[in-house]
Coordinates of C-alpha atoms in Angstrom, one line a residue:
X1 CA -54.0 80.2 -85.1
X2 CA -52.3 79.0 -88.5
X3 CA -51.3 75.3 -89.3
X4 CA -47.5 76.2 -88.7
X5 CA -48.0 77.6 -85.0
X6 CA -50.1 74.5 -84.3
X7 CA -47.7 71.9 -85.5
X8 CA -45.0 73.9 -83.9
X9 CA -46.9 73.4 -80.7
X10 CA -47.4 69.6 -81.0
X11 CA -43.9 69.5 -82.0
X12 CA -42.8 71.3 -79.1
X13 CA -45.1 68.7 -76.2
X14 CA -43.7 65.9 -78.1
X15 CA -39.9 66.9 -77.6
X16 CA -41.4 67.8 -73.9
X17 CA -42.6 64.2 -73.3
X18 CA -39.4 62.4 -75.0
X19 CA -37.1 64.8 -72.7
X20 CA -39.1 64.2 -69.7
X21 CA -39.3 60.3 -70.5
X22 CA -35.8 59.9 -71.0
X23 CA -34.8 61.7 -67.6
X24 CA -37.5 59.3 -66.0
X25 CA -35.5 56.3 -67.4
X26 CA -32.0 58.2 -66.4
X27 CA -31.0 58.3 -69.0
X28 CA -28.1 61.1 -71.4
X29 CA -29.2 62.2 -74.6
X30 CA -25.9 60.6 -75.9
X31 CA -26.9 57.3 -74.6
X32 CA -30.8 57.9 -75.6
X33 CA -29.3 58.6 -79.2
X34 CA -27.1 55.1 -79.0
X35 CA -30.0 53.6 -78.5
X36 CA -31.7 55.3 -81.6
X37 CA -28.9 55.1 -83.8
X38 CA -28.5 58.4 -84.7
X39 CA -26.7 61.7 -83.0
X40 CA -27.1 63.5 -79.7
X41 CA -27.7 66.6 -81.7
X42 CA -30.5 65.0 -83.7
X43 CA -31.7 64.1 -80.0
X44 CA -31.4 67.8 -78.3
X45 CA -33.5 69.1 -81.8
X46 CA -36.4 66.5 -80.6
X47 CA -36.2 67.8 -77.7
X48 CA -36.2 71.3 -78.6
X49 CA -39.1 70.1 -80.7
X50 CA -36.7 71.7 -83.8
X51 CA -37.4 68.3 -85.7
X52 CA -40.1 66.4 -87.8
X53 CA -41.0 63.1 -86.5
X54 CA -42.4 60.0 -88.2
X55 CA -44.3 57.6 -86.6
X56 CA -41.7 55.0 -87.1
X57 CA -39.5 57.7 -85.1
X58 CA -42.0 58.2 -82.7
X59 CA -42.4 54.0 -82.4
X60 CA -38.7 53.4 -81.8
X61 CA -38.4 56.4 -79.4
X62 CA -41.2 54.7 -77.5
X63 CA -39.7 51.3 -77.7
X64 CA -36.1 52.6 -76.5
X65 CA -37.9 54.8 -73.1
X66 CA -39.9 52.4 -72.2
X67 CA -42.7 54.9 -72.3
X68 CA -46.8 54.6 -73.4
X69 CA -46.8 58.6 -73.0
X70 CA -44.5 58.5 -76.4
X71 CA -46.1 56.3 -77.5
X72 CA -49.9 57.6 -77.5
X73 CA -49.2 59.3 -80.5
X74 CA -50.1 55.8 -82.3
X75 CA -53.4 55.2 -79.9
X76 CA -54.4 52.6 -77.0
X77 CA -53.0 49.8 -76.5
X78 CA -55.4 46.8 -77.4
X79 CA -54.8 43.1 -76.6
X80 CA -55.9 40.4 -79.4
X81 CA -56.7 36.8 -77.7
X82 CA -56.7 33.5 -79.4
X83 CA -58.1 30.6 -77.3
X84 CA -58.8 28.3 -75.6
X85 CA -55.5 28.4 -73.7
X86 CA -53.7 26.0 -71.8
X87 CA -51.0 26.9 -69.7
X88 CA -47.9 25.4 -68.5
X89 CA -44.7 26.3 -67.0
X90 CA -43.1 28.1 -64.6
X91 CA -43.4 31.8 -63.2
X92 CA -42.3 34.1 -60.5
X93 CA -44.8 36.5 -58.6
X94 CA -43.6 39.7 -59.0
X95 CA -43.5 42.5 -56.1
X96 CA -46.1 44.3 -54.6
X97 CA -47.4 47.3 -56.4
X98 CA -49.2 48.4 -53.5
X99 CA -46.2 48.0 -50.9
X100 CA -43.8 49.5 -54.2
X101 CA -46.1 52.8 -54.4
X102 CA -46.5 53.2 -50.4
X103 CA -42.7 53.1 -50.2
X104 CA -41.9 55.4 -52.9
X105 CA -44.3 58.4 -50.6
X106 CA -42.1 56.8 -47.3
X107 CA -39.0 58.1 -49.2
X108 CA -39.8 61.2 -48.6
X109 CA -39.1 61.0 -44.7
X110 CA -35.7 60.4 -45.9
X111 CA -33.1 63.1 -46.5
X112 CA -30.6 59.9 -47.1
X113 CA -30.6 57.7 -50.0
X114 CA -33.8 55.0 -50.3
X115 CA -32.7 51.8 -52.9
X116 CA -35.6 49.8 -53.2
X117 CA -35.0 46.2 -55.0
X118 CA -37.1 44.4 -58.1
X119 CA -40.1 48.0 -58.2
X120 CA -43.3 46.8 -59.8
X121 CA -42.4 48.6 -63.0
X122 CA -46.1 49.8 -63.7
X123 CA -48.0 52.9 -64.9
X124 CA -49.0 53.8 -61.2
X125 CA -45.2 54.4 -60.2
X126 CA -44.0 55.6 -63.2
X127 CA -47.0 58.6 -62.4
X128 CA -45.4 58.8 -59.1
X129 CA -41.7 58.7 -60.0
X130 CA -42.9 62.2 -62.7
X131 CA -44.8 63.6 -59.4
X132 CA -41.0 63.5 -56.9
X133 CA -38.7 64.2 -59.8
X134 CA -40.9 67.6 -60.2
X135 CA -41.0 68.5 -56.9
X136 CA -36.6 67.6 -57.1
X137 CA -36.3 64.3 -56.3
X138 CA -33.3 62.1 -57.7
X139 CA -34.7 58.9 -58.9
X140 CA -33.0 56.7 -61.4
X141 CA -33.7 52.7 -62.4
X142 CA -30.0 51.4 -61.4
X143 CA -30.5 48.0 -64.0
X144 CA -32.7 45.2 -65.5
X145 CA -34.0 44.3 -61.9
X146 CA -36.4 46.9 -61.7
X147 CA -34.0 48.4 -58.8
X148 CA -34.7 51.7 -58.4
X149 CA -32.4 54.4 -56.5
X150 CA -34.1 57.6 -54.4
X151 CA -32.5 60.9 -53.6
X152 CA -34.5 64.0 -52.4
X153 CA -33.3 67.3 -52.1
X154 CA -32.2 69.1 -49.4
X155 CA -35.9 70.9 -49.7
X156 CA -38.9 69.8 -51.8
X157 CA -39.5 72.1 -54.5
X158 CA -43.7 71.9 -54.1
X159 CA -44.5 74.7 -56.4
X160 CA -43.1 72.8 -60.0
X161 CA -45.3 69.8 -59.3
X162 CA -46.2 67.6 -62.5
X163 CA -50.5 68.1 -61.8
X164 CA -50.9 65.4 -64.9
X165 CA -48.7 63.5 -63.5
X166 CA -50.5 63.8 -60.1
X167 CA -54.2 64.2 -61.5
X168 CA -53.3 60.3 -63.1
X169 CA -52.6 58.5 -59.6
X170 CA -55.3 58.1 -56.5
X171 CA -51.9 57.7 -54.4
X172 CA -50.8 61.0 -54.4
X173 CA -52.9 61.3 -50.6
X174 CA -50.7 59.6 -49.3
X175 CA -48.3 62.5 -49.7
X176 CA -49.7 64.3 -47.0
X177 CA -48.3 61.9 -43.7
X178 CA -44.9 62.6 -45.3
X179 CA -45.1 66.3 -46.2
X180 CA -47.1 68.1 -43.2
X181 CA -43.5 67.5 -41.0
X182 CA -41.6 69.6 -43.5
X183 CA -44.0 72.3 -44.7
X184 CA -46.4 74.5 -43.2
X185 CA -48.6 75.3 -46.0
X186 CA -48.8 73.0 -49.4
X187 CA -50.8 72.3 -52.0
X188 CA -51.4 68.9 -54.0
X189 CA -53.3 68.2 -56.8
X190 CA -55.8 65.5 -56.9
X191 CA -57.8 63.1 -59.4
X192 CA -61.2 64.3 -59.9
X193 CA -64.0 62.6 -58.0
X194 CA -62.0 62.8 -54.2
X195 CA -63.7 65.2 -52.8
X196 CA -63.5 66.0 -49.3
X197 CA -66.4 64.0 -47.3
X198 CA -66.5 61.0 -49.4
X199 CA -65.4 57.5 -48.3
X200 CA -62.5 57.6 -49.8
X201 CA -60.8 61.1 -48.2
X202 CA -62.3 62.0 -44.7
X203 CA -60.9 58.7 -42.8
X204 CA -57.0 60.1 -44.1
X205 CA -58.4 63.3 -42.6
X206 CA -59.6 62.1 -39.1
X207 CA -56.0 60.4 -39.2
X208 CA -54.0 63.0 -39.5
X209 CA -55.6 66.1 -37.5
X210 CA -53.9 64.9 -34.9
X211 CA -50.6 65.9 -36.2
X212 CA -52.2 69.5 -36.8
X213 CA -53.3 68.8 -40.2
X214 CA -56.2 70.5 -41.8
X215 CA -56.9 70.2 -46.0
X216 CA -59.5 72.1 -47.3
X217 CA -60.3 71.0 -51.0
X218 CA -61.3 73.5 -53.8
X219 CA -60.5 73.7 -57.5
X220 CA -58.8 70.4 -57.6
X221 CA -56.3 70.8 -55.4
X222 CA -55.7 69.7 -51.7
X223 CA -55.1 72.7 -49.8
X224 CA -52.9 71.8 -46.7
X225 CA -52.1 73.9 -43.7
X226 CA -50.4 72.5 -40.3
X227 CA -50.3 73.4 -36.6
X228 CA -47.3 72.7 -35.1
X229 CA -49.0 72.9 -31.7
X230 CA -51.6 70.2 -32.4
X231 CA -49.7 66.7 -31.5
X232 CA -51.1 63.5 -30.7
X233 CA -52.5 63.3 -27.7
X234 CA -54.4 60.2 -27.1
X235 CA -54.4 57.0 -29.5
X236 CA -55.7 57.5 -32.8
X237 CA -58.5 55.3 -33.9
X238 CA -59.0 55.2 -37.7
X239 CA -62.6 55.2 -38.2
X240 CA -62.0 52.6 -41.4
X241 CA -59.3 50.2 -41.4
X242 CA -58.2 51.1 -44.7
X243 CA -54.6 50.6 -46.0
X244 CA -53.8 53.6 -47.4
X245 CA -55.4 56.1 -44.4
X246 CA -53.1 53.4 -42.1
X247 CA -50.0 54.3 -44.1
X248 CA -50.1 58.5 -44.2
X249 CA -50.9 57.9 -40.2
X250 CA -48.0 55.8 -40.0
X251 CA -46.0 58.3 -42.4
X252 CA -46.9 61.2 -40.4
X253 CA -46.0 59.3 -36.8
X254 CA -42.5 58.0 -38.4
X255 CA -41.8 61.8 -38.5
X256 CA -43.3 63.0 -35.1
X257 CA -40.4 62.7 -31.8
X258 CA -42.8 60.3 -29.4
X259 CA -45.0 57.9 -28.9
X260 CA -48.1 57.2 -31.3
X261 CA -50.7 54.6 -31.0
X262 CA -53.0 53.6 -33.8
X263 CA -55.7 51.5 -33.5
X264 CA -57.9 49.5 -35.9
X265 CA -55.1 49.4 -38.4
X266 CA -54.6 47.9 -41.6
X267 CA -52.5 44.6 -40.7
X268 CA -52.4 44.1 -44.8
X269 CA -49.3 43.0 -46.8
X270 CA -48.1 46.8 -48.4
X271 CA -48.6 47.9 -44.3
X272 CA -46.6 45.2 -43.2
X273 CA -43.7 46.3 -45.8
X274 CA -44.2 50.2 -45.2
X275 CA -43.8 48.8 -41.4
X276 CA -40.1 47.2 -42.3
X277 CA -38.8 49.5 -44.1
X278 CA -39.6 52.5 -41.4
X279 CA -37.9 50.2 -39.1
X280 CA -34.7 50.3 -41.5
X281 CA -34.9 54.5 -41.0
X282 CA -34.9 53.8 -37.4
X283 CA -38.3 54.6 -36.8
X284 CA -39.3 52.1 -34.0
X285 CA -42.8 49.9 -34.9
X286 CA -44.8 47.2 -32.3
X287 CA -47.3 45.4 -33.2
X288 CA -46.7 44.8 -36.9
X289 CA -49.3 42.2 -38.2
X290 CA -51.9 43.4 -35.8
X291 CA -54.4 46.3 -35.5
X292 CA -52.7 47.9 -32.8
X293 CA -49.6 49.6 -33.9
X294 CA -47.1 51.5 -31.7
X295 CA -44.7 53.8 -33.4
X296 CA -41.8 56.1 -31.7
X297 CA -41.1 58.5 -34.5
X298 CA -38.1 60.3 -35.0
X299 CA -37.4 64.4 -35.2
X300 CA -35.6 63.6 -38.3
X301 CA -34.3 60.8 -40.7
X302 CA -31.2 60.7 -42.8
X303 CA -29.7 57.3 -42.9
X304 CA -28.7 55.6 -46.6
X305 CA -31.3 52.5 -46.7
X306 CA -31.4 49.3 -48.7
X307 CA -35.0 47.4 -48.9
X308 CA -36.6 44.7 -51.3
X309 CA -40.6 44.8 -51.2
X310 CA -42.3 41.7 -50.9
X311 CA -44.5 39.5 -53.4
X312 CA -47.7 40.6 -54.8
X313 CA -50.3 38.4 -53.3
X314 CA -53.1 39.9 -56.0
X315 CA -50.9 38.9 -58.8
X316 CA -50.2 35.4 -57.2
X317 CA -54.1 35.2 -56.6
X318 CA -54.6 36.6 -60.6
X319 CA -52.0 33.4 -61.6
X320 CA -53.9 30.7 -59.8
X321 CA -57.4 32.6 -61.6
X322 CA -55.4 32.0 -64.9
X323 CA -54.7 28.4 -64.3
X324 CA -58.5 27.3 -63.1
X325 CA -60.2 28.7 -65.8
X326 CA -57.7 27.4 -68.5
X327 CA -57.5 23.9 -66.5
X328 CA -53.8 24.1 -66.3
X329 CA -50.7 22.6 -64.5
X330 CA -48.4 25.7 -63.8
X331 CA -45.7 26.4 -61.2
X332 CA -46.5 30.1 -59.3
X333 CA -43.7 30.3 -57.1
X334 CA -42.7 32.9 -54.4
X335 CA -46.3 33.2 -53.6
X336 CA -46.6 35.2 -50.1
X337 CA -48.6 32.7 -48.6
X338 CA -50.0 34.4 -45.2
X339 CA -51.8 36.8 -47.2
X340 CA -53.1 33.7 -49.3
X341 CA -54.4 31.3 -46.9
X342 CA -58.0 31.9 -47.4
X343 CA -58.0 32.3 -50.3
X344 CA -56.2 28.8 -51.3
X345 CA -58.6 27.2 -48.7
X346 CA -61.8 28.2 -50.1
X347 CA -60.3 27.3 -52.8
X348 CA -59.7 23.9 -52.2
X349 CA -63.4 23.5 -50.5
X350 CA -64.5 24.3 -54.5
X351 CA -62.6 21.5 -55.4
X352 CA -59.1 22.9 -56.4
X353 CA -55.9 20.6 -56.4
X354 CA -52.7 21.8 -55.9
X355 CA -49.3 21.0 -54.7
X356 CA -47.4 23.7 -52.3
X357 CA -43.8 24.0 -51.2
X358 CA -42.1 24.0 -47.4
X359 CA -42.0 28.1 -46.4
X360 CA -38.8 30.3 -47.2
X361 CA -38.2 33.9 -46.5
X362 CA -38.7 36.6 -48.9
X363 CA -35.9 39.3 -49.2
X364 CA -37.4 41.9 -46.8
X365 CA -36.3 38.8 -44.1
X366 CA -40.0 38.9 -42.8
X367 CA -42.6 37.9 -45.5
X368 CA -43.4 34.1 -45.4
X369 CA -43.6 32.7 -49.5
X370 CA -44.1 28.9 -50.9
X371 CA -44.1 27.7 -54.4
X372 CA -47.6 26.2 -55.9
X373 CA -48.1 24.0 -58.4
X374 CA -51.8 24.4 -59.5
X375 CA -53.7 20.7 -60.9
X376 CA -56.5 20.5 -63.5
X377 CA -59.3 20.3 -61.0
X378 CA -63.3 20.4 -61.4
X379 CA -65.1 23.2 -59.2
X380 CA -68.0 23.3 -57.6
X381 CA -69.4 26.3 -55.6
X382 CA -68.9 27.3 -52.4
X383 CA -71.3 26.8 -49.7
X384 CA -71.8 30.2 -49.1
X385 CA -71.3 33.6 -50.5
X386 CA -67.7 34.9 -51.1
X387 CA -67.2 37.9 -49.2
X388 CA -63.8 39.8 -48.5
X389 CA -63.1 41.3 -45.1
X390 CA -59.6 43.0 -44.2
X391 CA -56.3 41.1 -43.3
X392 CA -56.4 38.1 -42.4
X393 CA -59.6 38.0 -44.2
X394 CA -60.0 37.2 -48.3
X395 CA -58.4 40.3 -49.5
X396 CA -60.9 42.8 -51.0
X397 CA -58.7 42.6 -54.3
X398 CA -59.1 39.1 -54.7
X399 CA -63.1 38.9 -54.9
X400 CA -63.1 39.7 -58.5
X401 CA -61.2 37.0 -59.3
X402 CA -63.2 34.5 -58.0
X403 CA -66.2 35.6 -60.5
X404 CA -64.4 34.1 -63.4
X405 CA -63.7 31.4 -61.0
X406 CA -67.1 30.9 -59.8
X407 CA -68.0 30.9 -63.6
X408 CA -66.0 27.5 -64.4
X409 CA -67.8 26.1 -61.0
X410 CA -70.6 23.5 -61.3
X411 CA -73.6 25.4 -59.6
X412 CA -74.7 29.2 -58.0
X413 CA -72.2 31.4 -56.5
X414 CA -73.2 34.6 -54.5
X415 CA -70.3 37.5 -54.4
X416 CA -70.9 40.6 -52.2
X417 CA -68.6 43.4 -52.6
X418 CA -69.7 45.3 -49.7
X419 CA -66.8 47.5 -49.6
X420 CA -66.7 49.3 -53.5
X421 CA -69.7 51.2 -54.5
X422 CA -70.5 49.5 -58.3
X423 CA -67.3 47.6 -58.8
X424 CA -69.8 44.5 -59.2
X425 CA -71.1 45.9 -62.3
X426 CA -68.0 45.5 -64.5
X427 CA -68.2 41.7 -63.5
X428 CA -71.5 41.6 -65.8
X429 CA -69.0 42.1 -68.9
X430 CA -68.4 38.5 -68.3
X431 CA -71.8 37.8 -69.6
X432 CA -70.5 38.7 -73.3
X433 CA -68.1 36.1 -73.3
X434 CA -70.9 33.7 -72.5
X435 CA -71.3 34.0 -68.6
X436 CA -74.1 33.6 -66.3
X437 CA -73.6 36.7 -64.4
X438 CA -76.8 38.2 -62.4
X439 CA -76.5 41.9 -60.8
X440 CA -78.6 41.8 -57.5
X441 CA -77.5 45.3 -56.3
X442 CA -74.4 47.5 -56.8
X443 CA -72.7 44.8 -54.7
X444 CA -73.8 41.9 -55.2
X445 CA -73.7 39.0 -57.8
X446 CA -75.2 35.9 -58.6
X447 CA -72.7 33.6 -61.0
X448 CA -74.2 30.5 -62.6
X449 CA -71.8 27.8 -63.9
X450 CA -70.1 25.9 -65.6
X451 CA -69.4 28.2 -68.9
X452 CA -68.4 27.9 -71.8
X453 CA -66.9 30.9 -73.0
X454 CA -66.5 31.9 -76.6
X455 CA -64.9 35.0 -78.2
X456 CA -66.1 38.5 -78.4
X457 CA -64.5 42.0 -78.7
X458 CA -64.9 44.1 -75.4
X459 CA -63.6 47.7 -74.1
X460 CA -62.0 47.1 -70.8
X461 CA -63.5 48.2 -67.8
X462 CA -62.3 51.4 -65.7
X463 CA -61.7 49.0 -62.9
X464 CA -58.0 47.5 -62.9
X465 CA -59.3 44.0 -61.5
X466 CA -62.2 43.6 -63.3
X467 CA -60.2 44.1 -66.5
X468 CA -57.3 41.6 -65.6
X469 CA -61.1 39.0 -64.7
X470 CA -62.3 39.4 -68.6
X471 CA -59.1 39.2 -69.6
X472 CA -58.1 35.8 -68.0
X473 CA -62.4 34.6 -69.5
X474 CA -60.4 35.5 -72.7
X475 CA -57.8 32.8 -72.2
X476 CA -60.2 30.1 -71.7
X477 CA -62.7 31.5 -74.8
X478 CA -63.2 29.8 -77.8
X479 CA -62.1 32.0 -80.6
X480 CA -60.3 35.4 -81.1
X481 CA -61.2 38.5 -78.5
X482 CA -60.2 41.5 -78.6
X483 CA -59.9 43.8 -75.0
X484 CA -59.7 47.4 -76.2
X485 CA -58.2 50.5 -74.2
X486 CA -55.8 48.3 -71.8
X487 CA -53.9 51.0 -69.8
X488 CA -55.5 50.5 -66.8
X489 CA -54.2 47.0 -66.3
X490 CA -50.6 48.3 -67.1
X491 CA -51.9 50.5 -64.0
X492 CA -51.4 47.9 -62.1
X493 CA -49.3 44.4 -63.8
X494 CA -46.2 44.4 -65.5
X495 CA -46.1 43.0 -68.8
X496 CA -49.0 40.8 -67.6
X497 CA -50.0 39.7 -71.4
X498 CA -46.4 38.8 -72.4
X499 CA -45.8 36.7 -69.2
X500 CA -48.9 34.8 -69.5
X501 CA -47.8 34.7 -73.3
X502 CA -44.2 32.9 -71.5
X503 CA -46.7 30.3 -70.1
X504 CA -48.3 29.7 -73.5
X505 CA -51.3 32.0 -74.1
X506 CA -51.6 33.5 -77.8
X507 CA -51.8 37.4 -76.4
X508 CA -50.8 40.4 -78.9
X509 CA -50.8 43.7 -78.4
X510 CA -51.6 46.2 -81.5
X511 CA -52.8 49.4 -81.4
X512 CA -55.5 51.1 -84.0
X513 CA -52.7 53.7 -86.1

């Protein structure tokens, strides 16, 4: 292959990326080349990947979509922290990405228009939103509220389906509740390491055979056929009360005319807002909050529907992390506070102070939220080991958190993470920064504190909380760190560094060009 033909090829996946970008941001090429300062021909020839780019170009195209796939041209993203940091301010918790990526796979039930309000704007749904738009889905941010409009054909075009797109998000599963109503054969393509028979795949398999569903998995793809005549006959019983294997069920009984019952549900926060917002297609849902859930699905759903997610209680719990460690006063407000409560309680048995609000409504009209005004507050550990359990339990999301927490604390804090196979491990990194962390077994830690944590350069961990835990040990370090490779926090939080930046921390981003 000569030099030409290869540069012609990268030349030709750039302009790929840029068009695709732009569409994903709904954007013209006219208005992409306002933005640029230059002419919708000179776009269409990027496009056509008919033009030479400079990195500059490349930078501001980036800059104007929005988009880190432009942008990898110039490398990962890196964050560079000065500390020690103390906080102060004001901030809002944003939505829920969780509830945001479960709703966008419930908009498929819909053959009528889905607006959902203030989206978590983050890498996991922007994988999502390039997984619907291939398959013909209509999806367009409306404005600077992260509201985000969703139109699906009149039939899914499976066959175009973006597999990087797909192969770069765990949540594309949760297609299969939605999808096995409308097809009778369809494939999906799935990140590696899912493999039917491990813990993460056979429970959404027990949940939905009784909807006729069988998936057989081979060559990285989900291979999906369905038997009409299967329906269910008897309760189903999830054999884990996971939240994602609750919501396909619940996807795939919003579809099917009757009665289902599922038991040993997820009662957690995104399953309470999938739970609303079926109700807004009509679908009727008892027992929301509980594990027992009733649904009465419908043959078919085309109704227009307005709904606004509610807070994300792992972000609010990842604020209140940022503010012990950095000893701060800071105002966390619409913090949704019944999937908080343990949390803030053990809490305050370590020794936390803090100031909370009367109860108001979030917009969904169901989600109880309160303001909370951390206080500089000495810790001490708790009495016994930290352990999450599902809703209304400490939320399994949260337990990371509480190592950097535990690491402030005067004294020895156990944390068992029964439920992730080696997620513990990453919580070691916190040992470079000057920890006290002690592996005991792939789930369990011992943390010794108090710390005092100093400066270090570190390559994030593959785990989206562990990474947000080293990065808020950063804040309260003496010195400059540096947290290479960042993307899988912008997985999950949106523009965490620059709103923690709002509240005073010295965070910048750079990347190695």
């Amino acid at each position: 292959m000569t030099e030409a033909t290869t540069t012609e090829g990268y030349k030709n996946r750039i302009g790929n990326l840029i068009r695709d970008a732009r569409k994903h941001r709904g954007l013209t090429q006219h208005q992409l080349a306002d933005l640029l300062n230059t002419s919708q021909s000179a776009v269409n020839r990027i496009e056509k990947g008919h033009q030479n780019l400079s990195l500059e170009m490349l930078a501001r195209i980036g800059a104007a979509l929005d988009s880190e796939i432009v942008a990898v041209g110039a490398g990962p993203t890196h964050l560079r922290v000065t500390g020690p940091t103390t906080l102060s301010g004001e901030i809002d918790v944003k939505t829920s990405k969780n509830a945001g990526v479960a709703l966008l796979c419930a908009s498929l039930l819909n053959r009528g228009r889905t607006t959902l309000r203030k989206v978590a704007r983050i890498e996991e749904v922007n994988r999502l939103l390039e997984v619907l738009t291939s398959m013909g889905v209509q999806a367009r941010w409306l404005n600077d509220d992260n509201d985000l409009e969703i139109i699906p054909p009149r039939d899914l075009d499976l066959r175009n389906i973006d597999e990087t797109a797909a192969r770069r998000t765990r949540s594309i599963i949760m297609f299969l509740g939605p999808l096995l109503h409308q097809v009778d054969t369809f494939e999906l393509p799935y990140a590696g390491g899912c493999d039917l028979g491990t813990r993460t795949v056979e429970p959404h398999m027990a949940a939905l055979r009784p909807f006729g569903l069988e998936v057989k998995a081979t060559d990285g793809s989900y291979h999906a056929q369905v038997n009409r005549a299967i329906e269910p006959g008897r309760p189903i019983v999830l054999t884990e009360r996971g939240d994602t294997v609750t919501e396909n069920a619940l996807m795939a009984a919003a579809l099917h005319p009757g009665l289902t019952v599922i038991r040993n549900a997820s009662s957690n926060y995104m399953v309470q807002d999938l739970c609303f917002y079926l109700q807004r297609l009509g679908v009727s849902v008892e027992g929301i909050g509980t594990t027992t859930l009733r649904v009465t699905g419908l043959a078919e759903i085309d109704v227009d529907v307005d709904y606004a997610p509610s807070e994300d209680p792992i972000e609010a719990m990842s604020l209140v992390a940022a503010a012990i460690v950095t000893k701060s006063q800071i105002t966390i407000r619409r913090v949704p506070i019944e999937f908080m409560e343990i949390e803030l309680a053990l809490l305050e048995e370590m020794g936390l102070s803090y100031d909370r609000s009367e109860e108001y409504v979030a917009l969904n009209g169901h989600t109880r939220l309160v303001d909370i005004t951390t206080k500089p507050s000495e810790l001490h550990a708790p009495l016994d080991k930290i352990h999450p359990m599902p809703f209304p339990g400490l939320n399994i999301d949260n337990l990371p958190f509480f190592a950097v927490i535990a690491a402030v604390a005067e004294g020895q804090t156990l944390l068992h993470d029964w439920v992730y196979e080696n997620r513990a491990i990453y919580l070691t990194d916190l040992n470079k920064l000057g920890a006290r962390v002690k592996l005991l077994d792939p789930h369990r830690v011992m943390i010794e504190g108090p710390t005092s944590f100093s400066g270090t350069e570190l390559v994030c961990p593959p785990a989206l909380r562990p990474a947000v835990v080293i990065l808020l040990a950063m804040l309260a370090s003496k010195g400059t760190s540096v947290l290479r490779s960042t993307y899988v926090i912008h997985r999950g939080y949106e523009d965490l560094a620059e709103r923690l930046n709002q509240l005073g921390a010295n965070i910048e981003t750079f990347r190695d060009i």
